Coordinates of C-alpha atoms in Angstrom, one line a residue:
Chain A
X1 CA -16.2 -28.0 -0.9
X2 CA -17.7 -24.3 -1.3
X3 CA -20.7 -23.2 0.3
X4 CA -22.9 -20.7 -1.2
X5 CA -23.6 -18.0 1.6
X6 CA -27.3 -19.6 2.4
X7 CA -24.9 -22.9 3.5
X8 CA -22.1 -21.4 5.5
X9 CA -21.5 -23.2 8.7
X10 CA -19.2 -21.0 10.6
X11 CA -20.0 -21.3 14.0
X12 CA -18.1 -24.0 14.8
X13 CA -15.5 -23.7 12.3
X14 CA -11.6 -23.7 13.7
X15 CA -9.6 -22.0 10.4
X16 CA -6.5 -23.6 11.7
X17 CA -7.7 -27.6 11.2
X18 CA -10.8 -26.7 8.9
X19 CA -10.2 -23.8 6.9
X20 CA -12.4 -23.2 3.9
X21 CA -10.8 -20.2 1.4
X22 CA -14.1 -20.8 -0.3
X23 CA -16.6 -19.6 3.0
X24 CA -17.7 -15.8 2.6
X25 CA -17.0 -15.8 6.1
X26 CA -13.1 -16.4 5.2
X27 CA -13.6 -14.0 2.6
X28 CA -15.2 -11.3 4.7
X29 CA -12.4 -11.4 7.8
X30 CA -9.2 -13.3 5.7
X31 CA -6.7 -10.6 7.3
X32 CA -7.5 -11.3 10.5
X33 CA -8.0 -15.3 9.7
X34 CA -4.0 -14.9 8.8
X35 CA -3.3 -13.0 12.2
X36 CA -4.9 -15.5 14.0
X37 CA -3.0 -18.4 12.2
X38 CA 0.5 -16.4 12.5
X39 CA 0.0 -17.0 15.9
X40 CA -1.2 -20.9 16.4
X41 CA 0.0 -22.9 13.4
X42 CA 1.4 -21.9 11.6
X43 CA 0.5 -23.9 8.3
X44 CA -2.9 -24.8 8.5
X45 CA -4.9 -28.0 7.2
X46 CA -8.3 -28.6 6.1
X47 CA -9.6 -32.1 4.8
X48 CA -11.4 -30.4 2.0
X49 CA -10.2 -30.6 -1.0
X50 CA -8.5 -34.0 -0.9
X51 CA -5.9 -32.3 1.8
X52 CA -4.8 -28.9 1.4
X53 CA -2.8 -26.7 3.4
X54 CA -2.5 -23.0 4.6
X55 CA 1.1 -21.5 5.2
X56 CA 1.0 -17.8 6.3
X57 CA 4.4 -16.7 7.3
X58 CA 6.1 -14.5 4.8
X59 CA 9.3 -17.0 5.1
X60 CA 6.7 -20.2 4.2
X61 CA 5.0 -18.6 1.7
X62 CA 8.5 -17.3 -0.3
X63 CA 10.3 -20.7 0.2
X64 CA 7.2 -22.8 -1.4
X65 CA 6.8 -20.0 -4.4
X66 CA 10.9 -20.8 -4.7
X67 CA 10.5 -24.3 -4.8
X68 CA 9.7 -25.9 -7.8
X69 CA 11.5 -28.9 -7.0
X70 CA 8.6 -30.2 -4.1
X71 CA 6.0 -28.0 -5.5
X72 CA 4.2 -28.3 -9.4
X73 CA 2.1 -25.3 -10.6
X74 CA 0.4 -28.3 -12.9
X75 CA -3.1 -27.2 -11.0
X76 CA -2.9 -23.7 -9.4
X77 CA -6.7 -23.5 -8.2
X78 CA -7.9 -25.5 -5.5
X79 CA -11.1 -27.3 -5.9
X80 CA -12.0 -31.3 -5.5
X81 CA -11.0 -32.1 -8.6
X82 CA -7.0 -32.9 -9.2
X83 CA -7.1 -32.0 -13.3
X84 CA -4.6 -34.3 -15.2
X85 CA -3.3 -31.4 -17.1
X86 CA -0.2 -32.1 -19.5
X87 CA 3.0 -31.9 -18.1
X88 CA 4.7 -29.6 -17.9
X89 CA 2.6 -27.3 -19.7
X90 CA -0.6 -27.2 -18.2
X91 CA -4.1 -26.1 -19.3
X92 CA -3.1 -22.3 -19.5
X93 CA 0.8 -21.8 -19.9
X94 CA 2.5 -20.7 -18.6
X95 CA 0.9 -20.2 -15.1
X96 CA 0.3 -23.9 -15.2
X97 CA 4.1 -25.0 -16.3
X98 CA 6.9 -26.6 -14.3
X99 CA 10.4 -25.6 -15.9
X100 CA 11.6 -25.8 -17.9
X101 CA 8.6 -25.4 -20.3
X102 CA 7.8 -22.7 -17.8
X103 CA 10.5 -20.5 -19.2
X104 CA 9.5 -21.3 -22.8
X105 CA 5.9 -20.6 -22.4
X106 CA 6.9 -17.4 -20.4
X107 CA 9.3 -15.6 -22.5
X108 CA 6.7 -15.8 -25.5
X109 CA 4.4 -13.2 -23.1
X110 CA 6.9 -11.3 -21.7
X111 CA 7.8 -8.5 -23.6
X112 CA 3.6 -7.8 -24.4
X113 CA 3.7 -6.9 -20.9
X114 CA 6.7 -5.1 -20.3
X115 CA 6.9 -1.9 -18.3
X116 CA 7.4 0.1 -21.6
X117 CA 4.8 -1.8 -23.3
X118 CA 2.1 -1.1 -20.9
X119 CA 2.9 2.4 -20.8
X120 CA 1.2 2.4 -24.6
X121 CA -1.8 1.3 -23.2
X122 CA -2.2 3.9 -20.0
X123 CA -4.1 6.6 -22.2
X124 CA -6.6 4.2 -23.6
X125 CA -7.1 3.2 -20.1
X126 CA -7.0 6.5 -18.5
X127 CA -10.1 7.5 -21.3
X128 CA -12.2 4.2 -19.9
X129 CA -11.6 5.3 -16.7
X130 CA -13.2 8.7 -17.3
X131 CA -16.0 7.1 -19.7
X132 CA -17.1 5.4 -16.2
X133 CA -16.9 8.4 -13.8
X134 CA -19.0 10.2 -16.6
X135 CA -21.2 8.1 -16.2
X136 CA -21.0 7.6 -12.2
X137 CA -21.2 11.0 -12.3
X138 CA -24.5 11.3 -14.0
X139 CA -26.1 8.8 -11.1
X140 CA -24.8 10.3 -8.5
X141 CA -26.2 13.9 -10.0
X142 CA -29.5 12.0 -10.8
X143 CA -29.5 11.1 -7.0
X144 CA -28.8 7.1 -7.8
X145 CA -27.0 5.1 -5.7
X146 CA -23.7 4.1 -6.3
X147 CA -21.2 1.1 -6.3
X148 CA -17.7 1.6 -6.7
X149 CA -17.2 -2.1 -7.8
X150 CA -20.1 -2.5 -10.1
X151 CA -20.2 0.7 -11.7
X152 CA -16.3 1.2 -11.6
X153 CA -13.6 -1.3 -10.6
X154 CA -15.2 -4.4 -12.4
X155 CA -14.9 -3.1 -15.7
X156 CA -11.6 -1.1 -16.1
X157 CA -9.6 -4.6 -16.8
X158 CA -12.2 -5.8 -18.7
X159 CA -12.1 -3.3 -21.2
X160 CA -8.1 -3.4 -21.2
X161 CA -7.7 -6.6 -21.8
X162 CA -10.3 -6.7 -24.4
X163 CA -8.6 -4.3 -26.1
X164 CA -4.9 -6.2 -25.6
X165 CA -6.5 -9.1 -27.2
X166 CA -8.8 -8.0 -29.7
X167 CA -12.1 -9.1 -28.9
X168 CA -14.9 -7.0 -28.1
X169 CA -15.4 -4.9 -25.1
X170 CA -18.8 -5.6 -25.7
X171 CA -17.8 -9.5 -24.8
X172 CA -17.0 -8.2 -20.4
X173 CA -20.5 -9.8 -18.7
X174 CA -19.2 -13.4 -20.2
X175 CA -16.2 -13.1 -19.2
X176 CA -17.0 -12.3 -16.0
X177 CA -19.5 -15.5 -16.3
X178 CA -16.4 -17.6 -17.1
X179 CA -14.4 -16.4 -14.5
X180 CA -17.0 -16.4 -11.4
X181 CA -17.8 -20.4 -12.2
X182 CA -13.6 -21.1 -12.6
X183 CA -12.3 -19.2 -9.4
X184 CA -15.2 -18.4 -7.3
X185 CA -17.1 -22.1 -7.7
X186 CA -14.3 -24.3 -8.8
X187 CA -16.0 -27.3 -10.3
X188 CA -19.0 -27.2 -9.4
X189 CA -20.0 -26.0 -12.7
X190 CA -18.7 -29.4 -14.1
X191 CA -21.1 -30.9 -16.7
X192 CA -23.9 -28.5 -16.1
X193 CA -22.8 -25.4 -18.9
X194 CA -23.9 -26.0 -22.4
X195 CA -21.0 -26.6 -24.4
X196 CA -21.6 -23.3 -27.0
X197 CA -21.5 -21.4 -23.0
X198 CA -18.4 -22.4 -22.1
X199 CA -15.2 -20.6 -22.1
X200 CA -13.5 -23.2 -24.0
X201 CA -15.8 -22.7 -26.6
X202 CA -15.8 -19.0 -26.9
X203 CA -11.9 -19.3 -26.9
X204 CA -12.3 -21.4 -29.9
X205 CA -14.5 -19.0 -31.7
X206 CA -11.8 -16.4 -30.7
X207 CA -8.9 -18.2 -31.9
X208 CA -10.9 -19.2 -35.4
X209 CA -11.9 -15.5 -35.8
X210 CA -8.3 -14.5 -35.3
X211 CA -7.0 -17.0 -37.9
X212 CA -9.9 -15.9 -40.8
X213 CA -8.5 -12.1 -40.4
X214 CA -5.1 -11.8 -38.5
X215 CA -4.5 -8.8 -36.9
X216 CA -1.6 -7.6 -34.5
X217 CA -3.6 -7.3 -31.2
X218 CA -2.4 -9.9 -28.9
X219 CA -4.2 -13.2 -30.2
X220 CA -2.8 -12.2 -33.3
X221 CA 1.0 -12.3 -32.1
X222 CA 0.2 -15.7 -30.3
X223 CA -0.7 -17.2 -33.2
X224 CA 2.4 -16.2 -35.1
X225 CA 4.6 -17.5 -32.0
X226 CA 7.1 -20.3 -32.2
X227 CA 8.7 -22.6 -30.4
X228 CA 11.5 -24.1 -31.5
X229 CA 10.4 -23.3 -35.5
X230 CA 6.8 -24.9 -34.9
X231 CA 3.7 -22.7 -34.2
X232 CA 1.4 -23.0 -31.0
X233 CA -0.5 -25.5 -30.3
X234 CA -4.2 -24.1 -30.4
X235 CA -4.6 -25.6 -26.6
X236 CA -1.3 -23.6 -25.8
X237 CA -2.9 -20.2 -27.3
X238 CA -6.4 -20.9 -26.3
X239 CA -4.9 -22.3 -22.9
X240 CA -2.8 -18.8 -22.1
X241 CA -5.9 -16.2 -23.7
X242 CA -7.7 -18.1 -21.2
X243 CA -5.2 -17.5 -18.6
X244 CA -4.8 -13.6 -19.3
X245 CA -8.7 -13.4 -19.2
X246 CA -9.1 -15.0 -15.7
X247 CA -5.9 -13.6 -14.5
X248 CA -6.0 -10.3 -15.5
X249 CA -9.6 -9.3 -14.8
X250 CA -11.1 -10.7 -11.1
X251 CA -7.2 -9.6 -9.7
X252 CA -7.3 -6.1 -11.0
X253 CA -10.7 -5.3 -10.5
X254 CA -9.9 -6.7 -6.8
X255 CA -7.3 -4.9 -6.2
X256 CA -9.1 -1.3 -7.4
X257 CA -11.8 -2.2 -5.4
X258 CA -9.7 -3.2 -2.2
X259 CA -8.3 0.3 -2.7
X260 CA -10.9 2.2 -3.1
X261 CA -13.2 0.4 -0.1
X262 CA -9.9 1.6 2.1
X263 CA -10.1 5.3 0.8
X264 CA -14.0 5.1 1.5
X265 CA -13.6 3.9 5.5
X266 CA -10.2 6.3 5.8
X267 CA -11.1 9.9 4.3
X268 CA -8.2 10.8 5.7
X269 CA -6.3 9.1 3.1
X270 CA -8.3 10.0 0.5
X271 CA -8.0 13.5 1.4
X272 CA -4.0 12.7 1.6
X273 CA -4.3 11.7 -2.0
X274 CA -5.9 14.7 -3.2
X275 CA -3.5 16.9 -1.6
X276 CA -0.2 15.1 -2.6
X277 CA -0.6 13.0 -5.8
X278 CA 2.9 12.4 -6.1
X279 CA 2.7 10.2 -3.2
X280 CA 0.3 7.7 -5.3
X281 CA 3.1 5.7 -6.8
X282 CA 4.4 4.8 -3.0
X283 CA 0.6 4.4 -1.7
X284 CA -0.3 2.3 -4.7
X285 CA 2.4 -0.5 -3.5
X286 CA 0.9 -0.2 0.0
X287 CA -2.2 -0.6 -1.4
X288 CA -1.5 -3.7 -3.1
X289 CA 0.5 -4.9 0.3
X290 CA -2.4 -4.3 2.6
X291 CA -5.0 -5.7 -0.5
X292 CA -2.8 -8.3 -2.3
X293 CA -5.7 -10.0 -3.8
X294 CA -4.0 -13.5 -5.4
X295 CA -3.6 -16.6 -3.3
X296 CA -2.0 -19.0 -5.9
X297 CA -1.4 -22.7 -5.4
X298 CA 0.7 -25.7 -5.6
X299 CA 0.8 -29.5 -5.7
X300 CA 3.1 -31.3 -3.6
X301 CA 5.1 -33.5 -5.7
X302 CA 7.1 -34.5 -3.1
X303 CA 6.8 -34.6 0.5
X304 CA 8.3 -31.8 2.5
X305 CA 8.8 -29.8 5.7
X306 CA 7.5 -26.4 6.2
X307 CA 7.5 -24.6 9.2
X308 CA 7.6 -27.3 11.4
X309 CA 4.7 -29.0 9.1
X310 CA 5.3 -32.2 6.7
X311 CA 3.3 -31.4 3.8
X312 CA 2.2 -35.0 1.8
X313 CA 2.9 -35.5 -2.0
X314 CA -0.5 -35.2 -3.3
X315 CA -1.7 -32.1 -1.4
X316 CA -2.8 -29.0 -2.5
X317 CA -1.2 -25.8 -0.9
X318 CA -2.3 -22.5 -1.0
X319 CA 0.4 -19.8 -1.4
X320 CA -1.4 -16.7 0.3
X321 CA 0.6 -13.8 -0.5
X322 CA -2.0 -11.1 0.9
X323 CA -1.5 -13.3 4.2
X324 CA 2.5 -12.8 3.3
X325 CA 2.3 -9.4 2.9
X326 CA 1.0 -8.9 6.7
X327 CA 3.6 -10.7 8.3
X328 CA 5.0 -8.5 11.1
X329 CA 8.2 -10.4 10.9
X330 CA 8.9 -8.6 7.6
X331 CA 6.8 -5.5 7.6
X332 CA 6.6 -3.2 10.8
X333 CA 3.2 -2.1 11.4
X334 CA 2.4 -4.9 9.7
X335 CA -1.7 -4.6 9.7
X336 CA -1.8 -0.5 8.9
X337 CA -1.9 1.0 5.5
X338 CA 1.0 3.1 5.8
X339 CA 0.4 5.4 2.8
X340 CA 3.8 6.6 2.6
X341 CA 5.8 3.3 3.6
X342 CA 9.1 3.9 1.6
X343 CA 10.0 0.3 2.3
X344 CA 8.3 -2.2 1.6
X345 CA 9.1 -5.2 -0.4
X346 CA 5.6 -6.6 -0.8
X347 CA 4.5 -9.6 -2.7
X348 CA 1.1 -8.8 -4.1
X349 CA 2.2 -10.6 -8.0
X350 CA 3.7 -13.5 -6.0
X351 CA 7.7 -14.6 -5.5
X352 CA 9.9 -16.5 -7.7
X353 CA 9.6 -17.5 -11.2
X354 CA 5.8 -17.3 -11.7
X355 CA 5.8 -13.3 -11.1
X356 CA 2.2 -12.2 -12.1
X357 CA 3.1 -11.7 -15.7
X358 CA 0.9 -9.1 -15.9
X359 CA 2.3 -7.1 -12.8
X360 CA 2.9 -4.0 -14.7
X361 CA -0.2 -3.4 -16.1
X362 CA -2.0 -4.2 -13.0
X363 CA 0.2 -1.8 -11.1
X364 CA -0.8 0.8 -14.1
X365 CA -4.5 0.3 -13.9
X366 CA -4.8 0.7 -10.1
X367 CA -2.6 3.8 -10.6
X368 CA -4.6 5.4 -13.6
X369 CA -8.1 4.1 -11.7
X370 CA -7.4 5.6 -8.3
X371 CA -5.7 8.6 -9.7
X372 CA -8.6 9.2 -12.0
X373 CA -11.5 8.4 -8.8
X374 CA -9.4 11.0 -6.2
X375 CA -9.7 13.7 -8.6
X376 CA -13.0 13.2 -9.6
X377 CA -14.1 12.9 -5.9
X378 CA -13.4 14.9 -2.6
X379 CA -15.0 12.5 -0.6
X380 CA -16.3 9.0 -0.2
X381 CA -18.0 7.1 2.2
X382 CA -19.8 3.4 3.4
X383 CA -23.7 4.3 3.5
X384 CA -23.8 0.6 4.4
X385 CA -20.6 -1.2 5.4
X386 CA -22.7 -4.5 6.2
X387 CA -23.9 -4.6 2.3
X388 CA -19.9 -4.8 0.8
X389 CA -19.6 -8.5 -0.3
X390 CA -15.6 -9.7 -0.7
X391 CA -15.4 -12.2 -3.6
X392 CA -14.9 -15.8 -2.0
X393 CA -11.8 -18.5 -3.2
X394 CA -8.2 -17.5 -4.1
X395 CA -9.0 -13.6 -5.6
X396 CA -10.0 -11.5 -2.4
X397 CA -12.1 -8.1 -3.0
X398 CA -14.9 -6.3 -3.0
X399 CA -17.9 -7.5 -5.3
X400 CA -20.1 -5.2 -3.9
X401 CA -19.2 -1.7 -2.8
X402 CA -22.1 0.5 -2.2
X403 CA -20.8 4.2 -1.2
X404 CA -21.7 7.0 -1.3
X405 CA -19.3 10.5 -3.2
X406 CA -18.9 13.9 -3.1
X407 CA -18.3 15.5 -6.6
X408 CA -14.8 17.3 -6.2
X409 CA -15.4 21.1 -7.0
X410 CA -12.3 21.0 -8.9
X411 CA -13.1 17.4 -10.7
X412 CA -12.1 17.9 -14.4
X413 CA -15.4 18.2 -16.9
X414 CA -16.1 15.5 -18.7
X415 CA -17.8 17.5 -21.3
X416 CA -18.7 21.0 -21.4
X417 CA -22.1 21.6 -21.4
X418 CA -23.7 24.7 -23.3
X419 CA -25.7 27.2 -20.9
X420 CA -29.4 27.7 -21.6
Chain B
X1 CA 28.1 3.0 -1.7
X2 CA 28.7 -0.1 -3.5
X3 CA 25.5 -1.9 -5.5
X4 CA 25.1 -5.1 -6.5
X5 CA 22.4 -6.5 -8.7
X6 CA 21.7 -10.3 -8.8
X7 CA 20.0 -11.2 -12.3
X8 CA 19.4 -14.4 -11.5
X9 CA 17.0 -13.3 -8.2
X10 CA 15.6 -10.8 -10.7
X11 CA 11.8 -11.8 -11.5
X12 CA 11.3 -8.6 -13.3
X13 CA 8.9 -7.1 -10.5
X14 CA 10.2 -3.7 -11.3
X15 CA 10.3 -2.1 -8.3
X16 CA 13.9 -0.9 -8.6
X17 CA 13.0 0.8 -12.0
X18 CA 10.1 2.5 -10.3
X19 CA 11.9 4.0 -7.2
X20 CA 15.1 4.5 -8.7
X21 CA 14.9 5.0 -12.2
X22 CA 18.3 6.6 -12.6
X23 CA 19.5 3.2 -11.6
X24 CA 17.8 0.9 -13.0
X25 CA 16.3 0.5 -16.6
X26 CA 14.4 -3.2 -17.8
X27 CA 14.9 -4.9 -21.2
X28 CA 12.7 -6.1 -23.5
X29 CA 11.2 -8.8 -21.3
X30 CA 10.8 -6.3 -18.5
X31 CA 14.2 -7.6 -16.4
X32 CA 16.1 -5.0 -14.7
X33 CA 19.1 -3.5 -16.1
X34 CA 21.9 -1.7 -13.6
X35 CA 22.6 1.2 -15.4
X36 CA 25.9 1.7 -13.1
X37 CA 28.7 0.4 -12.4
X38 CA 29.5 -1.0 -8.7
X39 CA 29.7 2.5 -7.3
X40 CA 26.5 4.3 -6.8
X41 CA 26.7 8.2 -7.5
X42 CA 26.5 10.3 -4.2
X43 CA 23.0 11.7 -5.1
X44 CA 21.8 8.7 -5.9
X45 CA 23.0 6.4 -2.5
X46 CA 19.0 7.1 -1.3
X47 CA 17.7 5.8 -4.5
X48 CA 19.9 2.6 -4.2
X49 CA 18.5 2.1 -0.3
X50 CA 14.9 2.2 -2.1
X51 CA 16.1 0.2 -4.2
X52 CA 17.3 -2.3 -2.6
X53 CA 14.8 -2.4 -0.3
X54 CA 12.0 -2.8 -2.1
X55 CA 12.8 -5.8 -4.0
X56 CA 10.8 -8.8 -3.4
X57 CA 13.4 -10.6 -4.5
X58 CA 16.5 -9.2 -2.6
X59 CA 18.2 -9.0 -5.7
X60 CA 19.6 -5.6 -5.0
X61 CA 22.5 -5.1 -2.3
X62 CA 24.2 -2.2 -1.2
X63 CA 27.4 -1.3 1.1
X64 CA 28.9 1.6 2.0

């Protein structure tokens, strides 16, 4: 079960027979959890959960996110509760689907978040990026304190996907509500929310709203979606606006806050950025190697070997691909950000046929938000490195990020302001 | 250099269109698309290596 942080019990916890992905202590030192694991297991097991299991080896990790045959995505965060969702759709197709509804489900979302459809949506997001520095800018001049996640990183995605879907921006603190309870206290909120607070509820006000005035935002084009000549199910649209909110928002805003923690502890790279910003592209991948922030899961459906490990029918697995993506077997120099690593065939949006759907926007938003912070700033630093808090469960990154910037000379004017 | 894209391996990570986008184009759903055929263009053998080695998927081969 999770502990809250006044709970944790670390001391005498052994990660490879007792692991909990839900500790802050895993949360804080995870990369050096996996090393540790490489080493001994190298699948690990914990009794928690009903039985769940922890590969960590690149090759483990790919085979399971290959295997659909031994492994259902039917429930794809761990928590004590095995959901009976509808197969093979899920709760929030198709993230939750087995094929081959998984295809289906899939195809429908696809082209929404293509590479050339995301690139319509990198000047809207390049303007909320600057809205924010603006206003970063103005604490920092005011001689506030700063935090890069709470004042920056948490609300780029927000406002993006807000704007895919077409609900207001305006709407970011609940949905941040929903998703702390779903992925950072998986059901423990069970029974405790009024039912006009939950998710499911605003999702139904959403999908209502939509239906009174259509529009073409993305709710809009779900709702004219078919399958086979017959519309959506409400539970299918409701069940994958709930997926794009969760999984597009806590990952993103994890990954630009991983990124930008590193460029406060290495100046070095920061000042690298600054001085060549046509090595961003190459640094952003390493970026999202070093600070993959998704651990999906599986089911076992079947029992099965892996590495050395027989994994029961019944029992959950995580697929760590942060943990992947620092296996020195695949990537030399496997636990340095390598800013410039030409090759490097990372697997920050996962393996196999659930590919992080929304890879390409992701990838764009890091870009546009660390492009946009580098020029703003010529330097960045941890006044506090104790006080950064790393989100606990299966979406690693920096909640809080206190640090403290230096306003580039050359940082481009938000607005020019008239000289007394 | 020969190159050989696997469409089947291809989960439409688009990597190859990133590093080598004289290569490689994606379609509607965001797939990869070779845009040559079987022999790579000397001044573009580098951009195939990238290529291929930057696929999660090893969907991308080359031989010289």
């Amino acid at each position: 079960m999770g502990n809250d942080t006044d709970e944790t019990d670390t001391a005498a916890r052994d990660w490879a027979t007792d692991f909990d992905h839900t500790d802050p202590a895993y949360a804080a030192a995870a990369p050096e959890i996996w090393d540790e694991l490489r080493e001994r297991c190298p699948v690990a097991h914990t009794d928690r959960f009903g039985g769940t299991w922890l590969p960590v080896r690149h090759a483990d990790v790919s085979a399971i996110a290959h295997d659909t045959e031994h492994f259902t995505s039917r429930s794809v965060i761990v928590s004590d509760f095995r959901t009976d969702a509808p197969a093979p759709i899920g709760f929030a197709p198709p993230i939750t689907s087995d094929p081959p509804f998984h295809e289906i489900a899939r195809r429908i979302l696809l082209p929404a978040f293509s590479p050339k459809a995301v690139r319509a949506l990198e000047d809207a997001t390049r303007t909320f990026c600057r809205e924010l520095l603006d206003a970063i800018e103005a604490k920092v001049t005011a001689g506030e304190p700063i935090d890069a996640a709470v004042d920056y990183a948490q609300h780029i995605p927000v406002r993006v996907i807000a704007h895919m879907l077409g609900v207001p921006p305006t709407d970011g603190d609940r949905f941040r509500t929903f998703i702390h309870r779903i992925l950072e206290r998986p059901g423990q909120y069970a029974g405790t929310i009024a039912p006009e607070d939950t998710l499911f509820h605003y999702l139904s006000q959403v999908i209502a709203e939509h239906r009174r005035e259509p529009n073409d935002d993305l709710i809009g084009f779900l709702l004219n979606a078919e399958i086979a000549g017959q519309a959506l199910t409400d539970e299918h649209v409701g069940g994958t606006v709930a997926l794009l909110l969760i999984a597009g928002i806590d990952t993103t805003w994890s990954a630009i806050g991983a990124s930008l923690w590193h460029l406060a502890a290495h100046p070095e790279h920061l000042a690298r950025l600054r001085a060549e910003p046509a090595l961003l592209p190459t640094a952003v991948e390493e970026l999202l190697r070093a600070y993959a922030p998704v651990t999906m899961a599986r089911i076992v459906t079947q029992d099965v070997e892996v590495g050395g490990t027989t994994l029961h029918e019944g029992d959950w697995c995580l697929l760590p691909f942060p943990a992947a993506n620092r296996d020195p077997e695949v990537f030399e120099q496997a636990d340095e950000v390598v800013l410039d690593r030409a090759r490097n065939r990372h697997a920050a949006f996962g393996l196999g046929i659930h590919r992080c759907i929304g890879s390409n926007l992701a990838r764009m938003e890091l870009t546009v938000a660390l492009d946009e912070w580098v020029r703003r700033f010529d330097a960045m630093s941890l006044p506090d490195p104790e006080a950064v808090r790393w989100s606990t469960g299966q979406v690693r990154g920096p909640r809080t990020l206190p640090v403290t910037v230096g306003l580039a000379a050359d940082s481009p004017r938000p607005t020019e302001e008239a000289q007394p | 250099m020969r190159i050989h894209f696997d469409r089947d391996a291809c989960q439409g990570h688009n990597r190859c269109g990133l590093v080598a986008p004289d290569l490689f184009d994606t379609d509607d759903e965001g797939y990869a698309v070779l845009l040559v055929e079987g022999e790579v263009p000397p001044e573009l053998e580098d951009a195939a290596r990238l290529a291929a080695d930057n696929c999660p998927e090893f969907a991308i081969t080359v031989e010289d």
